GROMACS .gro file of C-alpha atoms in nm:
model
  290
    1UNK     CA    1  13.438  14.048   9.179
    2UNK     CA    2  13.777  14.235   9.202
    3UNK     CA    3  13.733  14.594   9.292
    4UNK     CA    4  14.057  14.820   9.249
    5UNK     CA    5  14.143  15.168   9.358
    6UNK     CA    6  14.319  15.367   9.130
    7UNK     CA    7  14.431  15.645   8.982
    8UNK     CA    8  14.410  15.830   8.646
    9UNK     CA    9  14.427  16.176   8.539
   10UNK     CA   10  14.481  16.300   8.880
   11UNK     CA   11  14.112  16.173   8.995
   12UNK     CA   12  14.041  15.874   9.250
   13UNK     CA   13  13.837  15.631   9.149
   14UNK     CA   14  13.706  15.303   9.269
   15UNK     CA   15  13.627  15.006   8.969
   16UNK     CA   16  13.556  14.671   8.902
   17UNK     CA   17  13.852  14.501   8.746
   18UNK     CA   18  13.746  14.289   8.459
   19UNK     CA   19  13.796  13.876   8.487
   20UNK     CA   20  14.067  13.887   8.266
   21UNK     CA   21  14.263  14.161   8.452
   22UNK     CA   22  14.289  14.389   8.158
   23UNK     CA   23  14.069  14.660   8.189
   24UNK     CA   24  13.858  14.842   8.527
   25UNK     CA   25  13.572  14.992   8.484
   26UNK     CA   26  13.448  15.282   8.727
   27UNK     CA   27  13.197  15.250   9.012
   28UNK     CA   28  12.943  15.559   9.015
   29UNK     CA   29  13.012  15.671   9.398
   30UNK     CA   30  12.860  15.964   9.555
   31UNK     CA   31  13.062  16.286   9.630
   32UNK     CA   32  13.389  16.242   9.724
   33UNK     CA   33  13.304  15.837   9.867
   34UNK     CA   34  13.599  15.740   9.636
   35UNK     CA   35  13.912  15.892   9.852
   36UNK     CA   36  13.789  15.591  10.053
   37UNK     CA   37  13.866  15.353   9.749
   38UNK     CA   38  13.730  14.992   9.823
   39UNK     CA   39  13.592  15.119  10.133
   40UNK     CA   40  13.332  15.303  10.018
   41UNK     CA   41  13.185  14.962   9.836
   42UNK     CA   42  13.206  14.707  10.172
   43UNK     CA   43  13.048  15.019  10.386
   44UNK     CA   44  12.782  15.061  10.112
   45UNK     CA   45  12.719  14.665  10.093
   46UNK     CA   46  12.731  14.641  10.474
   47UNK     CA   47  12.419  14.887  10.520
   48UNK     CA   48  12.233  14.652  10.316
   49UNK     CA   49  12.280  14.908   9.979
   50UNK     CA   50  12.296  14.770   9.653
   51UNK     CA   51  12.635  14.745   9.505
   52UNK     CA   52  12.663  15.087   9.249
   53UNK     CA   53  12.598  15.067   8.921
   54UNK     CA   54  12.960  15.068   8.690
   55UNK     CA   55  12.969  15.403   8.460
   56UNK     CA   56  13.169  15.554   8.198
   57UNK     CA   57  13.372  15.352   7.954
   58UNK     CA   58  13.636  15.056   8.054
   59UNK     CA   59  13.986  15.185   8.072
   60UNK     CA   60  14.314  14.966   8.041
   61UNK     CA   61  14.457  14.867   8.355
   62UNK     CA   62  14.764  14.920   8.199
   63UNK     CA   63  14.690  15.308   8.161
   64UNK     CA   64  14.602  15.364   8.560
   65UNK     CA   65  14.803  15.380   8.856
   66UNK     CA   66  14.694  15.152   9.105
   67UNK     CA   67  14.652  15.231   9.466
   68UNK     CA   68  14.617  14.981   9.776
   69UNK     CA   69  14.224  14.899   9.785
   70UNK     CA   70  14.224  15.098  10.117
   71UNK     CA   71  14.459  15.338  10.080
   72UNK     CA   72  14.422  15.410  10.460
   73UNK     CA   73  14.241  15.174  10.645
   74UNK     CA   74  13.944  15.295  10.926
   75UNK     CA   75  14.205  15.168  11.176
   76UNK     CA   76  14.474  14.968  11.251
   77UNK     CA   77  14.565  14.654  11.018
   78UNK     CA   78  14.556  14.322  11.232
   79UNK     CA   79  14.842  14.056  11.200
   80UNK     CA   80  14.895  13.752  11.325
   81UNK     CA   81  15.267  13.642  11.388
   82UNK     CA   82  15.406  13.315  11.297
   83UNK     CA   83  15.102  13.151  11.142
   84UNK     CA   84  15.286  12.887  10.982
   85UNK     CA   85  15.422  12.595  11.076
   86UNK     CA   86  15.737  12.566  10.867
   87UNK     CA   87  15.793  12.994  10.970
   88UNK     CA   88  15.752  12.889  11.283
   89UNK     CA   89  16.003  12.658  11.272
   90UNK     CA   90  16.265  12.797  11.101
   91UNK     CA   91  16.246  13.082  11.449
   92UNK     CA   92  16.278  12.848  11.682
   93UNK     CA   93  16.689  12.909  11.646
   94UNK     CA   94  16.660  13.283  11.649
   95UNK     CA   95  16.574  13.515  11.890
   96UNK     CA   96  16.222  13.393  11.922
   97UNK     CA   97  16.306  13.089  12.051
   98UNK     CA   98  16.131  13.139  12.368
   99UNK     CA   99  15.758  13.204  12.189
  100UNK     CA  100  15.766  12.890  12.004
  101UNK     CA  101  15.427  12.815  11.866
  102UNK     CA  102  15.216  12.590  12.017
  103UNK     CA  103  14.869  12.462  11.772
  104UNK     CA  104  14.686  12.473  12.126
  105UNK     CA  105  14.780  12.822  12.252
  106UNK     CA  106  14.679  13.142  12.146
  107UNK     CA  107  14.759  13.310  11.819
  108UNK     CA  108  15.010  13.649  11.806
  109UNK     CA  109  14.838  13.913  11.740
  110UNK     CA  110  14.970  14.289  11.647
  111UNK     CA  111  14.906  14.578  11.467
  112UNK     CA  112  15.002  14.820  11.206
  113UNK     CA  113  14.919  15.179  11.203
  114UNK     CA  114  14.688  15.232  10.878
  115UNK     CA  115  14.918  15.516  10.767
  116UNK     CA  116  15.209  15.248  10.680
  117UNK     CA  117  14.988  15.133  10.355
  118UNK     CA  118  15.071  15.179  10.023
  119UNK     CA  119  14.995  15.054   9.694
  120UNK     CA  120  15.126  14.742   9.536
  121UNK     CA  121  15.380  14.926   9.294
  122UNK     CA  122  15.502  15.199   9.494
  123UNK     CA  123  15.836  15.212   9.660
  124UNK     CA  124  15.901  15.099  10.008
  125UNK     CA  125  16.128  15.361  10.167
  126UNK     CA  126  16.414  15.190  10.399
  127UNK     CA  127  16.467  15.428  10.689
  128UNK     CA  128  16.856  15.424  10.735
  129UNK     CA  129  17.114  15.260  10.912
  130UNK     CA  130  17.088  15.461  11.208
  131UNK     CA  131  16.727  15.374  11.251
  132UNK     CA  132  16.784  14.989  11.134
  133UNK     CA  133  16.971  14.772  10.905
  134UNK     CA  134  16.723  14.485  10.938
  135UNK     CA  135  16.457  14.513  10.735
  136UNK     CA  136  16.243  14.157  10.641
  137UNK     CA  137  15.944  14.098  10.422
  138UNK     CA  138  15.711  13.890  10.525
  139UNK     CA  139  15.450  13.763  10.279
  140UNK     CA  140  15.065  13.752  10.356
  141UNK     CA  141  14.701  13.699  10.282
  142UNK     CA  142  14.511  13.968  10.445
  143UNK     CA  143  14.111  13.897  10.510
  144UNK     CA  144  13.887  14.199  10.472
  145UNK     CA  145  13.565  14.214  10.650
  146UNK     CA  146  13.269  14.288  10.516
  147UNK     CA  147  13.019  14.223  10.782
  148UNK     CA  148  13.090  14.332  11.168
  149UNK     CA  149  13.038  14.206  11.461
  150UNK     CA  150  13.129  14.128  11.817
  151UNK     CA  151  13.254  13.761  11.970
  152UNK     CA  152  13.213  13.588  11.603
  153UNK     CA  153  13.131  13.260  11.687
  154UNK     CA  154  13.405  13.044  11.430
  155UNK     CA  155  13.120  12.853  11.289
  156UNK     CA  156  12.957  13.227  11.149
  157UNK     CA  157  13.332  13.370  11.136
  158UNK     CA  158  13.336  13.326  10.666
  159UNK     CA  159  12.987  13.512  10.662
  160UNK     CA  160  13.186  13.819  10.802
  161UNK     CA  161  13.475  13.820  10.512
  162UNK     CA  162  13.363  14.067  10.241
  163UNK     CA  163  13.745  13.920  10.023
  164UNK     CA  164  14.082  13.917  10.024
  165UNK     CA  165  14.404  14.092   9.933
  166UNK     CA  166  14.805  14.060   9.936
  167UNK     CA  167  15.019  14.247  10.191
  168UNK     CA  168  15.382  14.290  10.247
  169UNK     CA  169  15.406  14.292  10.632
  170UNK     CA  170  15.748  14.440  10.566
  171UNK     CA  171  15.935  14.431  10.983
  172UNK     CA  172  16.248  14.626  11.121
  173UNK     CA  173  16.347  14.297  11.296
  174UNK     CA  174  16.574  14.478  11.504
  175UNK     CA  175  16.329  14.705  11.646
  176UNK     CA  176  16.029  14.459  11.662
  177UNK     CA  177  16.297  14.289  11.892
  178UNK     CA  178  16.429  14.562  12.073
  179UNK     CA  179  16.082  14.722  12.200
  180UNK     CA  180  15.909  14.381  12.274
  181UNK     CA  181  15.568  14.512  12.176
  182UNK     CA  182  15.600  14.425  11.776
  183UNK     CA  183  15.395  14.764  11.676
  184UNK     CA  184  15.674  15.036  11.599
  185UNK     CA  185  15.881  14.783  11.403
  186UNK     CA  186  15.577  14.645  11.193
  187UNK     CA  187  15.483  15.018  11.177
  188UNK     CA  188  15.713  15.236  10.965
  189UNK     CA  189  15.629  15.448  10.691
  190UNK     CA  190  15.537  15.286  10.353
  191UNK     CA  191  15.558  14.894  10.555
  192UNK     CA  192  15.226  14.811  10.448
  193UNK     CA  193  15.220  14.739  10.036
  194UNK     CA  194  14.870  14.605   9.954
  195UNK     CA  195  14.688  14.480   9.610
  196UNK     CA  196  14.651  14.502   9.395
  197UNK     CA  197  14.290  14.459   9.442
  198UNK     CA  198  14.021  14.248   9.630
  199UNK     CA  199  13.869  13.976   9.555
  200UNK     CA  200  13.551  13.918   9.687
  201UNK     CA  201  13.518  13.588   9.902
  202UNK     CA  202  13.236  13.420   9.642
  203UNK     CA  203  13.555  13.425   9.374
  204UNK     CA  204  13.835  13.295   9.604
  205UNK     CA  205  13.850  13.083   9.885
  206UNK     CA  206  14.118  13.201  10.133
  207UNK     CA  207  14.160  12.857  10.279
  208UNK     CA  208  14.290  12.709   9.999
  209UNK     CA  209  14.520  12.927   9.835
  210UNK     CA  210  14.907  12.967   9.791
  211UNK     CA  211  15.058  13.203   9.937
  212UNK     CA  212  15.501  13.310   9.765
  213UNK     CA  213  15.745  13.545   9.747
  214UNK     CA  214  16.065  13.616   9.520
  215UNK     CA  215  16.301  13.881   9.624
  216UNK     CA  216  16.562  13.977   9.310
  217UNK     CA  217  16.386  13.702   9.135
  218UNK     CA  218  16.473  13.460   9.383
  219UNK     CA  219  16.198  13.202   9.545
  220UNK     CA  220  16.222  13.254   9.908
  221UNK     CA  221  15.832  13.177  10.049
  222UNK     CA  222  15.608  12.955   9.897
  223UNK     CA  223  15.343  12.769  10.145
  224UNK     CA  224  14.935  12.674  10.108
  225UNK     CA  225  14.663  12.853  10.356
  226UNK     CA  226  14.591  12.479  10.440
  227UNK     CA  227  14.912  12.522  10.632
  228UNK     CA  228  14.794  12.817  10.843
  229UNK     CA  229  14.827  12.705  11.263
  230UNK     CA  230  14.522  12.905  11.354
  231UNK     CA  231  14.279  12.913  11.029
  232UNK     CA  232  14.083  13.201  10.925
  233UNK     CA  233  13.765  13.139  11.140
  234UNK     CA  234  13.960  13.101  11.398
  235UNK     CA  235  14.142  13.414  11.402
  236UNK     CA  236  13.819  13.609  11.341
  237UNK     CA  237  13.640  13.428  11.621
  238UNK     CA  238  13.979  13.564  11.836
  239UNK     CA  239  14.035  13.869  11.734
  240UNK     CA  240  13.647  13.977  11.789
  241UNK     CA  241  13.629  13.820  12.092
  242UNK     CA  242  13.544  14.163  12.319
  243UNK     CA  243  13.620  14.365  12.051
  244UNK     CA  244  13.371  14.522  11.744
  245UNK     CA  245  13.517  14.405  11.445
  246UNK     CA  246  13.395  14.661  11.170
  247UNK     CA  247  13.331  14.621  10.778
  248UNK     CA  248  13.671  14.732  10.625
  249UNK     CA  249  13.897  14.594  10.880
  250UNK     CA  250  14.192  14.383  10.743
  251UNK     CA  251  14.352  14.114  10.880
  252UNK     CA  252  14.701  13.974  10.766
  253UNK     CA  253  14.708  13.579  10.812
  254UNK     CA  254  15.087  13.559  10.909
  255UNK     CA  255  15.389  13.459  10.665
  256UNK     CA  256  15.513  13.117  10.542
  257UNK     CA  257  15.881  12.994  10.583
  258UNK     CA  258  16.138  13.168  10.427
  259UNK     CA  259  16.196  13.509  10.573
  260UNK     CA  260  16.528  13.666  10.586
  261UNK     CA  261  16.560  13.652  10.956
  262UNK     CA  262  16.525  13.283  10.949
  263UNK     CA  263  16.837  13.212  10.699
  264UNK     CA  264  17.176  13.130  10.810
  265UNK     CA  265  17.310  13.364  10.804
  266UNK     CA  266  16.986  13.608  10.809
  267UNK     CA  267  16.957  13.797  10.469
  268UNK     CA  268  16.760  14.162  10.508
  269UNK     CA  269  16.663  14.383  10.274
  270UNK     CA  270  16.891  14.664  10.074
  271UNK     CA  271  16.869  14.955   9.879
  272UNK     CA  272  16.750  14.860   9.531
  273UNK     CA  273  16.583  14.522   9.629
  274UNK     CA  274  16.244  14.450   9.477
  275UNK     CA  275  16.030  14.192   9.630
  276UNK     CA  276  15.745  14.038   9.481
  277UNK     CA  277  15.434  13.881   9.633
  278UNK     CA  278  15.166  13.658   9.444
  279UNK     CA  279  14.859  13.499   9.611
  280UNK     CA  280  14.674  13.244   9.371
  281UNK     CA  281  14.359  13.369   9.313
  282UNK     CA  282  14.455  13.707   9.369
  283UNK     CA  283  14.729  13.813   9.159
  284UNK     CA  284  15.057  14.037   9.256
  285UNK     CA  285  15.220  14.322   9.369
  286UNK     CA  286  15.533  14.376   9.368
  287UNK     CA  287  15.794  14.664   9.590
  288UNK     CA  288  16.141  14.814   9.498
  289UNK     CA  289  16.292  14.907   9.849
  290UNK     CA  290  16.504  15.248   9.837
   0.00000   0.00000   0.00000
């Protein structure tokens, strides 16, 4: 399936996107369940409901405005920093030189407030000079769960993932640097683009995908999941370890080579700059930065 959240004639609604991406259909949710958007579906699903019967007519996808699948997320969105080999390479020169990854250590983990999401058209607001002139995108594959749990074991870890979705981890590099603790610079307003739906995990497998990025047009990431460092049972089997992982939670994989930090010299984001993420499988969104 690929369930979108979107909206048309000034209602929310939650719907299953037809296979060849042209029209969504409307779930039948309960009172006001779809302000949740996707949400709604993986908490249904995870108390052992049925999934909701579609109703009304098919619309044109064409004709709706689409919102991130969670508009705001129960909590914080996990990350995982420098996933990927070649990413983590290409830092090794720059001022993470001294965290270079290492296959047999411990993955990076951070978060992102949920408020920073928005949907996989809208504009990503640039916060001024004064606040930082640094801003990097940093393409992603973000797991959502769909069953919780507790210390996931890695060899249960793909029973827990309800699907998958694209993110824009979109970093003020010079205040992820500044305040150590990566948070407030993964954090600001409108850093979070996500869509443009999900797709559930019996549709896509997440470890075999293909993960790029154009900014202006221009290719600037392009790397396979195979490539991850820590794979997506093991960052599940990490990231729950002494903590309740819940159904809804997201988890962005980490970026592939290519960021703007890691060119020579590094190239950051401007005013009027529209970046582009597509995930095989998955489809695209795609942000203009003001």
């Amino acid at each position: 399936m690929q369930i979108a959240t979107y909206q048309l004639d000034g209602r929310r609604f939650v719907g299953l996107v037809s296979d060849d991406r042209e029209q969504v259909t409307p779930f039948e949710l309960p009172g006001n369940a779809a302000t949740e958007g996707a949400l709604a579906i993986i908490k249904l699903l995870a108390d052992g409901g049925p999934l909701p019967a579609t109703a009304g007519p098919a619309v044109a996808l064409a004709s709706v405005q689409l919102l991130a699948p969670i508009p705001v997320p129960r909590r914080n969105v996990w990350c995982v920093g420098r996933n990927y080999h070649a990413h983590a390479k290409e830092l090794q020169t720059s001022v993470f030189k001294d965290n270079d990854a290492n296959p047999d250590a411990w993955p990076i983990v951070f978060t992102k407030v949920p408020e920073c999401v928005v949907g996989p058209f809208d504009k990503v607001m640039l916060p001024g000079a004064a606040i930082s002139g640094q801003i990097d995108y940093e393409a992603e594959l973000a797991v959502v769960i769909g069953k919780g749990g507790k210390n996931i074991a890695r060899a249960d870890a793909m029973g827990h993932v309800f699907g998958y979705t694209v993110v824009n981890d979109v970093t003020a590099r010079d205040v992820q640097m500044r305040h150590q603790q990566w948070d407030m610079g993964k954090s600001f307003d409108t850093f979070c683009p996500m869509g443009p739906w999900i797709v559930t995990a019996d549709q896509l497998d997440g470890t075999r995908t293909r993960v790029r990025c154009w900014v202006n047009g221009e290719l600037r990431q392009d790397g396979p999941t195979e490539n991850l460092i820590f794979d997506i049972p093991t960052l599940i089997e990490t990231i729950s370890r002494g903590i309740t992982l819940y159904p809804g939670d997201v988890i962005a994989t980490g970026t592939p080579a290519g960021v703007g930090l890691g060119m020579k010299p590094p190239r950051f984001l401007a005013a009027g700059d529209v970046v582009r993420v597509e995930i095989d499988g998955i489809g695209a969104i795609e942000n203009q930065f003001v």
